[in-house]
Each structure stands twice: as C-alpha cells, then as structure tokens.
XYZ file of C-alpha atoms in Angstrom:
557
model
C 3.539 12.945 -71.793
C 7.379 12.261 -70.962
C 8.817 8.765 -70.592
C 12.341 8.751 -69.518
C 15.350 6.708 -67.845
C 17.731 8.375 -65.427
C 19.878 5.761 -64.538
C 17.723 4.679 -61.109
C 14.691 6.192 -62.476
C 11.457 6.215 -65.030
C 9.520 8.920 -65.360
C 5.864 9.327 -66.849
C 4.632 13.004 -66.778
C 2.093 14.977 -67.651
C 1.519 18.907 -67.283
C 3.744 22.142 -66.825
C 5.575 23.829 -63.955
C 4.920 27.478 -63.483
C 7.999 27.565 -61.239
C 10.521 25.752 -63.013
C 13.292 28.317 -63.281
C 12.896 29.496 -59.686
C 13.309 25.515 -59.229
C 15.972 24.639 -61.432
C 17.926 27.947 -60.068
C 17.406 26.900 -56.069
C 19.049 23.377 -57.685
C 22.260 25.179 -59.355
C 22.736 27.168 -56.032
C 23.283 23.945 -54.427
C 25.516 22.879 -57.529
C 22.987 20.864 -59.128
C 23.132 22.153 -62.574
C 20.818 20.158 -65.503
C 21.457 19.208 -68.675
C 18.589 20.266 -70.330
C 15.785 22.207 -70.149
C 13.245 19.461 -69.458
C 10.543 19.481 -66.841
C 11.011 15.940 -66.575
C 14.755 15.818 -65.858
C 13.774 18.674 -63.364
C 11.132 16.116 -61.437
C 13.964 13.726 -61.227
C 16.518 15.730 -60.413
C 14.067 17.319 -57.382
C 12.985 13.824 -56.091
C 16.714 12.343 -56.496
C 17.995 15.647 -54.408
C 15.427 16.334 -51.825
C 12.887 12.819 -51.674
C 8.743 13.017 -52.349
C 8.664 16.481 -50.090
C 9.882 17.804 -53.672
C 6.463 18.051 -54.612
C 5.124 20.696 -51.968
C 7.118 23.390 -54.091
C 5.651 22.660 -57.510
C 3.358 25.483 -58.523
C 1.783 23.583 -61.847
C -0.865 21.447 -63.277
C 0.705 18.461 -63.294
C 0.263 14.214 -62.573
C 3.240 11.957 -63.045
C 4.781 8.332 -62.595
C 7.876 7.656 -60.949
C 9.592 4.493 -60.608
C 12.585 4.419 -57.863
C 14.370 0.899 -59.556
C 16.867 1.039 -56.792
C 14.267 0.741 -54.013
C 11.634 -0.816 -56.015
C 8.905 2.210 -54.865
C 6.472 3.691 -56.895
C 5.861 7.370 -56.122
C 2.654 9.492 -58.290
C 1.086 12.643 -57.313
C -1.525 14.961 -58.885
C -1.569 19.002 -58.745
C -3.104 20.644 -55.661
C -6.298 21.756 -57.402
C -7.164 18.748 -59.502
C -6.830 20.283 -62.765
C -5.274 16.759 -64.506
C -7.147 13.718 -63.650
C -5.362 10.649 -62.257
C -7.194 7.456 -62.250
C -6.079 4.315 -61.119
C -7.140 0.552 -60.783
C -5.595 -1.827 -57.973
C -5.905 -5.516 -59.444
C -4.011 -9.114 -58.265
C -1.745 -8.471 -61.356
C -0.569 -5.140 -60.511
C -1.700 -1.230 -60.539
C -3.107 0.631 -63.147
C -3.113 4.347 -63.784
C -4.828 6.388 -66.256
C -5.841 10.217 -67.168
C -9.389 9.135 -68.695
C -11.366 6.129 -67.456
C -12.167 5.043 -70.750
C -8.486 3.817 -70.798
C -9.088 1.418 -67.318
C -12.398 0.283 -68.929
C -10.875 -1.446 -71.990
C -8.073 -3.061 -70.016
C -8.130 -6.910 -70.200
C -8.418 -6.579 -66.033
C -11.838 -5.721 -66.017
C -14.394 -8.550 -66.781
C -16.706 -6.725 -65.623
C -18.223 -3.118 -65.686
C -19.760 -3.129 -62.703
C -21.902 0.752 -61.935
C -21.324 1.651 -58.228
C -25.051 1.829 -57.096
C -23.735 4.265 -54.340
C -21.885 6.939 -56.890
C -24.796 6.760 -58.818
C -27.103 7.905 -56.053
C -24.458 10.581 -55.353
C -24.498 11.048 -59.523
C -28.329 12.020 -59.231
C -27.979 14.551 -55.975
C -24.865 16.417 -57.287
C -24.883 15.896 -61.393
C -21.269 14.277 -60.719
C -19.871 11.633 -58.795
C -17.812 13.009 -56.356
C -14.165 12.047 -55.411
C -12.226 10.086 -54.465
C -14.801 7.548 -56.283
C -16.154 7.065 -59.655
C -19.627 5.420 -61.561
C -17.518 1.877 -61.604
C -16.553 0.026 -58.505
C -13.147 -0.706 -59.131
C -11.787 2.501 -60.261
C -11.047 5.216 -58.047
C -9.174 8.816 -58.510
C -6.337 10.286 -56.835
C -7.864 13.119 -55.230
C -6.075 16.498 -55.752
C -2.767 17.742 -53.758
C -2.625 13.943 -52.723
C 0.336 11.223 -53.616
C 0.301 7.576 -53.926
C 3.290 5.391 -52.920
C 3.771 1.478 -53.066
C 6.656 -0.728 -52.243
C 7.005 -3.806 -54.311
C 8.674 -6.684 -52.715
C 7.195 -5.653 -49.574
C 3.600 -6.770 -48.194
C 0.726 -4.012 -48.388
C -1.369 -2.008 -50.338
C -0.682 1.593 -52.358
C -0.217 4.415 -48.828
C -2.211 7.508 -49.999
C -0.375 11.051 -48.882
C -1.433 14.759 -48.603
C 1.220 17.054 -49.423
C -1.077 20.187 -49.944
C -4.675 21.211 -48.281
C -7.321 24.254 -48.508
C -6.903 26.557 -46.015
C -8.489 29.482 -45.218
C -6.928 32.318 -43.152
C -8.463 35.354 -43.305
C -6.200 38.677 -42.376
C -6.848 41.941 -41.330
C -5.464 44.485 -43.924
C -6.177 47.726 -45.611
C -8.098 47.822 -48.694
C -5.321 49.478 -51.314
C -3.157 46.579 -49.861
C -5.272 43.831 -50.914
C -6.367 45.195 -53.629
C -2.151 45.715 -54.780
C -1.942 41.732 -53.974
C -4.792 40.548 -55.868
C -3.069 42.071 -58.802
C 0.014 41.290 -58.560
C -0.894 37.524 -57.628
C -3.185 37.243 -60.895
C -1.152 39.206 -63.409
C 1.646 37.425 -62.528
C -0.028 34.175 -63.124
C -1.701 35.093 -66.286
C 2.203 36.292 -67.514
C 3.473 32.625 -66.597
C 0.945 30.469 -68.719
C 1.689 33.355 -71.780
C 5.133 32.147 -71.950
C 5.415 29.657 -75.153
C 5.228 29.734 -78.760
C 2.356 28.802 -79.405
C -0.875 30.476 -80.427
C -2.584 31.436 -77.310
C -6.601 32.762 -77.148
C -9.308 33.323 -74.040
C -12.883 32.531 -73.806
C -14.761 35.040 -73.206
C -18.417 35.654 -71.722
C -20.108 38.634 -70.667
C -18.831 37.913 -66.967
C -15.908 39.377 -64.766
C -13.780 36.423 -64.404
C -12.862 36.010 -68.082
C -12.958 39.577 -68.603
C -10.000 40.171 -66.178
C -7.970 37.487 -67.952
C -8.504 39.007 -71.116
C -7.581 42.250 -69.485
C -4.363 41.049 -68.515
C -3.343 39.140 -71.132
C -3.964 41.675 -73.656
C -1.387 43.397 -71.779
C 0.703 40.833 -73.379
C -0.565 40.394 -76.400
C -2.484 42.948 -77.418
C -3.527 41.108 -80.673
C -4.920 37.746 -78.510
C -7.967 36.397 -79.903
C -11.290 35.526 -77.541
C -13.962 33.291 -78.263
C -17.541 33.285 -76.955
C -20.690 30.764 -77.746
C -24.187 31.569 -77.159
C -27.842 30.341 -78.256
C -30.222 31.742 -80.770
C -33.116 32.228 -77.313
C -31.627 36.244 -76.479
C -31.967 35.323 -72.411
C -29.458 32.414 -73.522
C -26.369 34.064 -75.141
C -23.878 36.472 -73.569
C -22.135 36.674 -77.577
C -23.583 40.755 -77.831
C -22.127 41.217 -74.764
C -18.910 39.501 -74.980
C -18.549 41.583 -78.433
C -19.111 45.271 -76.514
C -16.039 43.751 -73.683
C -13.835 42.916 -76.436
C -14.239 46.147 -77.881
C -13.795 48.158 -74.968
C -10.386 46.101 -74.430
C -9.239 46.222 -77.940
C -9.309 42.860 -78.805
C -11.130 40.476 -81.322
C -14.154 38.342 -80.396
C -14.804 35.172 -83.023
C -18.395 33.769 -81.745
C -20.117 30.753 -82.008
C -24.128 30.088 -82.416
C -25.545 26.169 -80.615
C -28.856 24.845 -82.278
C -30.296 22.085 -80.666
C -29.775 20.576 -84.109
C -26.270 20.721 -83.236
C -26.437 19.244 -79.579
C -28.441 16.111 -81.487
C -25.676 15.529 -83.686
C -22.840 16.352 -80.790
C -24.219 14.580 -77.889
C -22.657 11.075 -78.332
C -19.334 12.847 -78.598
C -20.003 14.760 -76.052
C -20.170 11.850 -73.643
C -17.118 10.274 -75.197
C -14.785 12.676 -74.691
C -16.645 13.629 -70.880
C -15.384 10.012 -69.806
C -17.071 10.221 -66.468
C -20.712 11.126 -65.499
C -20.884 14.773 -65.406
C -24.341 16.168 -66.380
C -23.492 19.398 -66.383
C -25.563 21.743 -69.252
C -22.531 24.149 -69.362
C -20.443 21.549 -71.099
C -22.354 21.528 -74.404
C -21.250 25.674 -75.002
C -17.754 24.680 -73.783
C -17.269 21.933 -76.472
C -18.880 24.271 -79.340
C -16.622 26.950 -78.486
C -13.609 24.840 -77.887
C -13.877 23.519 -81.547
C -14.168 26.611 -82.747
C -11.410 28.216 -80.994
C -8.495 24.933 -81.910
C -9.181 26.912 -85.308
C -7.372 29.770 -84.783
C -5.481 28.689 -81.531
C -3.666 25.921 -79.416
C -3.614 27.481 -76.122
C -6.957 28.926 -74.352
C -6.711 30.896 -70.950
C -9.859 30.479 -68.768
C -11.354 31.896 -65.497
C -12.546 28.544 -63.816
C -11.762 28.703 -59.833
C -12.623 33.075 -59.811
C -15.869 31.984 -57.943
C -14.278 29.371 -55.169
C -11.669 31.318 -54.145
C -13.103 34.922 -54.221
C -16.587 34.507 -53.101
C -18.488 34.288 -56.321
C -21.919 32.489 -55.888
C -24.842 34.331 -55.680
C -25.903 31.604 -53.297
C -22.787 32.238 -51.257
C -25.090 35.617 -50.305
C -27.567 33.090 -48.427
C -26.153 32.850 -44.941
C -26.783 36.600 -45.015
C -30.061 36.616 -45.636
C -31.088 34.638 -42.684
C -28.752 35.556 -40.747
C -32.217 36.502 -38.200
C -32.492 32.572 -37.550
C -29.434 32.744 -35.751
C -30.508 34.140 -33.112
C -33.337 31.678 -32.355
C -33.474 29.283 -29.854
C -33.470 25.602 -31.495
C -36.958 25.467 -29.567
C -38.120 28.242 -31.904
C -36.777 27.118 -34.824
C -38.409 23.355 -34.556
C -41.705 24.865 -34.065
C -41.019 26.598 -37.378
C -39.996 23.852 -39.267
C -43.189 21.722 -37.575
C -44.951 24.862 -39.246
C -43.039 25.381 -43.086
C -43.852 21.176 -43.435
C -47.594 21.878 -43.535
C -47.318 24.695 -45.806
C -48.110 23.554 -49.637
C -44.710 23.228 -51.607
C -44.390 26.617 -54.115
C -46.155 28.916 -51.168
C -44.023 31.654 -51.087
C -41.857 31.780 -47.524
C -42.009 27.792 -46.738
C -38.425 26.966 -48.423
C -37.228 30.827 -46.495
C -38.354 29.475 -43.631
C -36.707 25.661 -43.859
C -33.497 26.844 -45.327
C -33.389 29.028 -41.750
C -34.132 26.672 -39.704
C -31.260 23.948 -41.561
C -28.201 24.170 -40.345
C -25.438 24.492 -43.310
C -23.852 21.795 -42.470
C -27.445 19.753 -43.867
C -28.521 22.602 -46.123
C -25.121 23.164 -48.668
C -24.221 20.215 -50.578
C -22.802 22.697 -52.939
C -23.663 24.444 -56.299
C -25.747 21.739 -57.798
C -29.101 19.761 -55.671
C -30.653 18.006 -58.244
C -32.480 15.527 -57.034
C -33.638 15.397 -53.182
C -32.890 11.928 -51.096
C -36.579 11.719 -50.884
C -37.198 11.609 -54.434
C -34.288 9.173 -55.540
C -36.193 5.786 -54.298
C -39.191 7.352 -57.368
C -36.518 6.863 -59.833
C -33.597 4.196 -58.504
C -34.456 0.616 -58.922
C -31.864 -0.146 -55.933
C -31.932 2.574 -53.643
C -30.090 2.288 -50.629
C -31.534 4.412 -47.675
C -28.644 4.118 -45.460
C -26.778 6.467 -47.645
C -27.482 10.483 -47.900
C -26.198 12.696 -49.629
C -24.617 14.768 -46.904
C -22.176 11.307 -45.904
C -19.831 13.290 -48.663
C -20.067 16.667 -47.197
C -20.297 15.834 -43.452
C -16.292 15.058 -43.324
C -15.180 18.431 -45.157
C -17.734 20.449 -42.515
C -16.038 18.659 -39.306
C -12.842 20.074 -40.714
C -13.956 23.879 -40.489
C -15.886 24.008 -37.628
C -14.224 27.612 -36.965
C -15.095 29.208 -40.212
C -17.691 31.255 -40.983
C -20.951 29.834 -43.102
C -19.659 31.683 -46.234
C -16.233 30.137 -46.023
C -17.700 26.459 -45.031
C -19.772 26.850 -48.563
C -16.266 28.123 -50.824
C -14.788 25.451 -48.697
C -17.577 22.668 -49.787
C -17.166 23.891 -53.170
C -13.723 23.804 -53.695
C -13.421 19.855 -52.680
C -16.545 18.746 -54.583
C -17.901 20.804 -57.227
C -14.779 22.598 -58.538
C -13.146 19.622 -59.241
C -15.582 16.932 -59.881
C -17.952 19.145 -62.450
C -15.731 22.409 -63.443
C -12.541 21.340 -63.993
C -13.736 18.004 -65.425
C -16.107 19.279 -68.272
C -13.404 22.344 -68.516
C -10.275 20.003 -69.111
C -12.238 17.345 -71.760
C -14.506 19.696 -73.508
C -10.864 21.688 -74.563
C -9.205 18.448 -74.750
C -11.848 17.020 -77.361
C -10.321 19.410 -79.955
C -6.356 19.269 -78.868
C -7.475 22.584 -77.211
C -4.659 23.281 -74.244
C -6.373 24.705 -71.279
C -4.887 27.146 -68.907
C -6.583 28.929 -65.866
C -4.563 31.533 -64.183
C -7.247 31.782 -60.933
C -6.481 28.086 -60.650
C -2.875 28.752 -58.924
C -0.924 28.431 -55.642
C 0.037 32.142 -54.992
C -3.284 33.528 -56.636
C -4.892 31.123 -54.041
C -2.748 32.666 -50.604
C -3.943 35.935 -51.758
C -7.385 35.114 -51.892
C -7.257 32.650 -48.764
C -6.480 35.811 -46.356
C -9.480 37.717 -47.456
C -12.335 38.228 -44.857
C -15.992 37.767 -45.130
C -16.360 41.424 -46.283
C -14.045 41.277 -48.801
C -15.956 38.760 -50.357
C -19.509 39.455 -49.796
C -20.552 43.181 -49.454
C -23.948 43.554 -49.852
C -25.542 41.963 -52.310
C -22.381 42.113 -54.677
C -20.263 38.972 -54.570
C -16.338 39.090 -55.397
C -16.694 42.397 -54.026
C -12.466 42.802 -53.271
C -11.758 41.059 -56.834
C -13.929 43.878 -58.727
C -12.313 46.514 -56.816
C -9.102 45.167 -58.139
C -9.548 45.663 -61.778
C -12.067 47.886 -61.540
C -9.818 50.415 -63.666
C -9.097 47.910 -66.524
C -12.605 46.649 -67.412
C -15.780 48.512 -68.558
C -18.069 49.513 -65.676
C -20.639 47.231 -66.549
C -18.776 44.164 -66.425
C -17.564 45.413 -62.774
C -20.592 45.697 -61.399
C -22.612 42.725 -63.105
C -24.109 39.761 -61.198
C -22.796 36.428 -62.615
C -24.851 34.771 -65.254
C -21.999 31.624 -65.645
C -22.776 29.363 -69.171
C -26.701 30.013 -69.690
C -28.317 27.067 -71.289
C -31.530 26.461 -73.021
C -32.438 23.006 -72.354
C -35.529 24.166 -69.971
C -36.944 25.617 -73.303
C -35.847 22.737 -75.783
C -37.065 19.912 -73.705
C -40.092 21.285 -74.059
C -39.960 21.541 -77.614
C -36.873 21.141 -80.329
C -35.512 18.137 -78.062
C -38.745 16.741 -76.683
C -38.636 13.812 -79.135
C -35.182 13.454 -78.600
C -35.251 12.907 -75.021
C -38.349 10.648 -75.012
C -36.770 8.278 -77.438
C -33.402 7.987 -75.407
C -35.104 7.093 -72.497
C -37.383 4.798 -74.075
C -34.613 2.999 -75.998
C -32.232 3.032 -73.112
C -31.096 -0.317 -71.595
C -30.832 0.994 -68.375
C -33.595 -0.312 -66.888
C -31.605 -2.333 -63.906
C -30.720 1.343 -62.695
C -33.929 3.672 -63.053
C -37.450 3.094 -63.241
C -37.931 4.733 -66.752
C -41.700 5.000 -66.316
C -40.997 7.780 -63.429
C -38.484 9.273 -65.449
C -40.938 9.664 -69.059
C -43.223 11.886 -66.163
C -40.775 13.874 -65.740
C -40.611 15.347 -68.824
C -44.205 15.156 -69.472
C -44.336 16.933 -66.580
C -41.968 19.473 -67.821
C -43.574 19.783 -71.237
C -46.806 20.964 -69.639
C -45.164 23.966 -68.008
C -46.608 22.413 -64.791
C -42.585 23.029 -62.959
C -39.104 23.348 -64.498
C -37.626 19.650 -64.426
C -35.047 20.140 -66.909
C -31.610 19.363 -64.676
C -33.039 15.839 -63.683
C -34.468 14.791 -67.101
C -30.255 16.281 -67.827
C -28.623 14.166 -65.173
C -31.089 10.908 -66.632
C -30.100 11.629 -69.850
C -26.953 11.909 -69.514
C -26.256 8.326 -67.541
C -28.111 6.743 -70.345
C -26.261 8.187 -72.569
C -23.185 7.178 -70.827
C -24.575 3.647 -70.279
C -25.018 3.385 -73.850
C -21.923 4.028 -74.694
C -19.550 2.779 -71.854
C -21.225 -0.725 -70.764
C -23.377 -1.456 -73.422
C -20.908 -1.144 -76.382
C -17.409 -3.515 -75.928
C-alpha cells in the first residue's frame, strides 16, 4: 500500500499494473515524463493528465484512494475482475474504506453488528453472499470494474460508476487462428506477472488450468517450484498426479498431506483470515498449501478464471443435454413437470425431466445450490418468503437475453461465483501466509481472446475448454489434455461421518446462533448424513461455517 502527496493530490494504492510501461511511454510521447518509477506517481500522473477515464486503460489487479484537494472529490476504483476487495462503510461522520471487513467491524462507527437476514438467506443458497452486499447491513463492496466518486462540500451521497463490463462476442475464425491467439494472449500474461525479483512458484493439481501455467512459466524459469495438497482418502488427492505433470515438464513438485486433525486445529484461522462468509470446502487445501508454499516462495501463479472464460464446467455441458426440451411446446412441457412432481425424489429421470422443463434463467444460479428456497424456512428462524434466490441472478439474465444458454451460465458465473467464492478464498487463503497471488487467466487481453470464442469452441462434445486444450495441447502430457476437471476434491462427505462427526456436533451445539437457525433441524442433518441415508455434507459446511464466523466476528469484541 502507497500513501503519497502530489501537490493537489493523496494517493492510497494497492496492487500492480501489468501495463505500466506501455502507460508511462503513451505519457512521455505527450511530454509527460516521471520522476520515478512508481505505480503510484503513474496513477496520479494518469488522472492529473487525462481525468477518472484513466482507469479504462489499466490492465492490473488493483484498488486505490484518491483525494483531488483542489476540488475536494474523492475518486476509488477496483480492478475489472474483482481480484482485490474494496469494502466500504457510509456513516454521518464520513466514509470508510477497507480491503477486509474485519477492519470496518472494529471501527468505533459501528455499535452494532447487525447480520443482514437477507445475505444470509443468499449465504445458505450460494455458500457466499453475493455482491454488491455483505453478512452485515451496513457494509457493502465495490463491485468489480466499478468506481466510486463523492464531492465534499456539495449535497449527496457517494455516485457509483462502471468503467469496464463482461461482454461476450463471439467471432467466426479458423481454428489455427484462435488457437495462435489463445497463446499468445496467455503466455504473454504469464511473462508479465514473472517480471520481479522475487521468488516466484505455481500450484499445481492434476488439472489443465494450472498445468498450462506451469507450462509457460517454466519457459521462464525452468527451475520454478510447484506446490500441490491432497488428502490421505486416494479419491481425495490429485498429489500422485501433480508429481507425474511436474515430471513430464521438468519441474519440482513439494506436496502437502490435510488430516482432519489438521482442519480441527486450522479452522478458527481459517475463518479469520476468510473475513467474509464463504463456505467453500476448497479453501481448507488452499490455506495448507499456501503455508507451505510462503516456505520456499513469495510469489504463487494460479489458474483461477480458466473455467469462466473458456467454458470449463462440466455443468456448462447441461444445456446440451436437453437440448430435446426445446423444441416442446410450453403446453408439453407443463404436463411434464405436473408429471416429474409426483415422481418420488431419487427416481432416476424426475430431476432430467424438471431441469428440461426450467428455463435457465430459474434453473442456473451458478456453480454452487446448496440449499433450495423450500428448505431454508426448516433451518432460518426469520425467513423472509418474499425473497428468492433468483432476485440476484434475474438482473444479470435480462442483460443477455441474446446469448446462448452456455454463455448466460459463464456469464452468471463470472458476476457471482468467480468473484464472491474463487477469488475471495483464493486472495485470503494466500494472503494468510504473506503468500502474493497472481493469476494470469484473470486478465484483460487473455479475456478478449476468450470473449470471441463460439459455443463450439468451448463445448465440443462432452469435453469442456475444448479450444483452450487444443492450444497447449503440444506442451502438456496427453493425459492432462484430455482430462475432465476434478477442481480441489475434499473429504468432508467422509469425515463428517466419522473423524469430524464430534467436531461438528459440538459446534453446533455450543453455537450462539440460535436467533439465526433452528439448530435442532440442523443436528438432523448430520445425523442424517452419518447414517449414509443422503450426502448432506455442503449444508452441514455452509452451517458450520456461519457459526463459526458468528463465533468469532459478533460474539467476540
């Protein structure tokens, strides 16, 4: 973080500009030349030459502060794909900005830590609360490519700009062409967060995404370290195979083994560092690893955003498969649905034939359904029925009416659970260990590349990424090519069962919470679990998780 004074100016930043040469140079040639070398004399220089548009030609990770003295303004923005965090906290006294929550909760302007009964509602569909809010009333977050501007001395409340958007447009080209772009977007983007002395590693798995990366950027440095976690359960760890990948590309793997001894002992911190609800199970591998990697390293690359932008889901293959209900009459497909409700839940073909008759729009809420709306009033105290789930996705659906149902879902995606679960547990779990966290799929030009690619490109078959593969086919082992994504396998299905039954029980049991959830319905559920009788193990997650949270947030000053 930079704090400086420019004569009219103050200046708190935070992040790195991919583009700052090509910046500084387009300055010079219009006999602007800096003094230094800085970033931050860069911002000011950009906003003191060319106003707030400045910001439209950052390619970066980046939030920052800037106060105009002369005209008393206020001007803040946060990177187009959300990768820094940028809360903030309107009070009488002022405004209030922050990268963690944590930092807002302890400020003398909160009396009170009130929970937002409607986030949490959203917490228990989605395992997150989704953006622009958070779990407490009064503090909201800058959503991504967005500004924030306020006047002092002038009546009115923060304005809230857009000064970069998704956008999908999908061009006809030839294969070898694409395939030449993809490349040359991504290596070059990989190259740019090399540059830098200091020690720079990759995770790992057994998957394509972080393969590639480590492809590349062994290009660079052929002696980069990688780093993989994994479980003792065999179906749970990807470590044998992340060891055969780095061998194949010449590079050495350090791994890391979780026991649920470990998660015991880890949780609280877990949480801590988190800040905000996020009950994702992929979090607890990411923080193992992390730690282990700040060992031997201070930068990590890593292939978040690969699945958003290129098609990776396997439930992205959906729409395909019933593609026959679209050409039903709505007639025919109400007397289906009449017919799916009376079959008994787990007969094979009822959910087919309801997920067919849906349209997206009130089928995809994105990667994670936890909880259905009809279940939440079991386990709320104060449910409110006039709010459903699909209020957050219905406004990002009426803006891409034209698209196709693949694209809607990457679109869904890419405003809700890219950067209100991935990013989130991705940037904390690093930053718990001073871990720097860089992901090259996560960037402007990689992102027009990947924009223009059509429905085939992406989905061919039953292989997903299909154009991405064919792009580095040639650099990584042909299993890793052609393998279906497995993402961060975790075994809390089998330790709630077992090794973290007691844990779980006495968390909920001890858990002050009761205002929120109805702990009684929540204990069945993983009694319910234990028996075998159905595979509860995300909600008794997402439970845990805001009681944890609770615990440590609101109930502790």
């Amino acid at each position: 973080i930079v704090w400086m004074e420019d004569h009219n100016y103050y200046l708190l930043f935070n992040g790195e500009m991919y583009n700052h040469v090509e910046l500084r140079e387009k300055l010079a040639n219009e006999g602007l030349v800096l003094e230094s070398d800085s970033e931050a004399e860069l911002i000011l220089a950009l906003y003191n030459h060319e106003g707030k548009d400045f910001v439209k030609y950052v390619r970066g990770v980046f939030v920052f502060i800037l106060w105009d003295k002369q005209n008393k303004t206020l001007f803040c923005a946060r990177d187009p794909f959300g990768v820094k965090s940028f809360y903030y906290m309107e009070t009488g006294k002022g405004l209030y900005f922050a990268s963690e929550t944590k930092s807002l909760f302890y400020s003398h302007e909160i009396k009170t830590k009130e929970v937002n009964l409607i986030s949490l509602q959203d917490y228990l569909t989605y395992q997150y609360v989704p953006e622009p809010n958070t779990i407490l009333k009064n503090i909201h977050i800058l959503e991504p490519g967005c500004t924030i501007e306020k006047k002092f001395g002038e009546e009115g409340t923060i304005s809230i700009g857009r000064y970069w958007s998704i956008q999908f447009n999908p061009v006809k080209k030839n294969a070898y062409e694409k395939v030449q772009e993809i490349r040359q977007a991504l290596r070059g983007s990989v190259e740019n967060r090399m540059k830098g002395d200091a020690p720079i590693g990759s995770f790992l798995s057994g998957g394509i995404d972080s393969s590639i990366i480590v492809a590349l950027a062994s290009e660079i440095d052929p002696n980069i370290k990688t780093f993989t976690a994994g479980f003792e359960i065999d179906r749970y760890s990807e470590i044998d195979l992340a060891r055969e990948i780095a061998y194949e590309l010449g590079v050495e793997n350090i791994s890391k083994v979780i026991t649920p001894e470990d998660l015991v002992e880890e949780f609280p911190n877990i949480i801590w560092h988190m800040d905000v609800l996020v009950a994702d199970p992929s979090a607890i591998p990411l923080y193992f690893i992390s730690q282990e990697a700040r060992r031997h390293v201070k930068v990590i690359l890593s292939g978040e955003g690969s699945d958003e932008l290129f098609g990776g889901y396997n439930i992205y293959r959906e729409p395909l498969s019933l593609s026959v209900f679209s050409y039903m009459p709505k007639s025919v497909k109400s007397g289906l649905m009449s017919i799916a409700n009376l079959i008994p839940e787990g007969v094979k073909g009822k959910s087919f034939i309801i997920r067919g008759c849906t349209p997206i729009e009130k089928r995809y809420v994105g990667n994670a359904h936890i909880f259905r709306e009809d279940e939440k009033p079991r386990y709320l105290k104060k449910y409110d029925g006039s709010y459903t789930y699909d209020r957050v996705t219905e406004p990002y659906f009426e803006q891409v009416l034209e698209y196709d149902d693949i694209t809607k879902m990457q679109y869904i995606d890419m405003n809700t659970w890219l950067r209100g679960d991935i990013l989130v547990k991705s940037e904390r779990m690093t930053k718990a260990h001073s871990l720097e966290l860089r992901m090259p799929f996560l960037d402007r030009e990689v992102f027009e590349v990947a924009s223009g690619l059509t429905l085939e490109d992406k989905i061919k078959g039953k292989t997903t990424k299909y154009m991405l593969r064919e792009a580095f086919r040639d650099l990584l082992p042909r299993e890793v090519s052609d393998r279906r994504k497995l993402g961060y396998p975790v075994p809390i299905r089998c330790w709630l069962k077992d090794e973290l039954y007691d844990w779980a029980v006495k968390i909920m049991k001890e858990s002050n919470t009761d205002e929120y959830i109805d702990k009684a319905e929540a204990l069945k559920l993983i009694e319910e679990h234990r028996r075998g009788h159905i595979d509860n193990s995300r909600k008794i997650w997402v439970i845990l998780t805001f009681m944890m949270w609770h615990k440590i947030f609101i109930e502790t000053d």
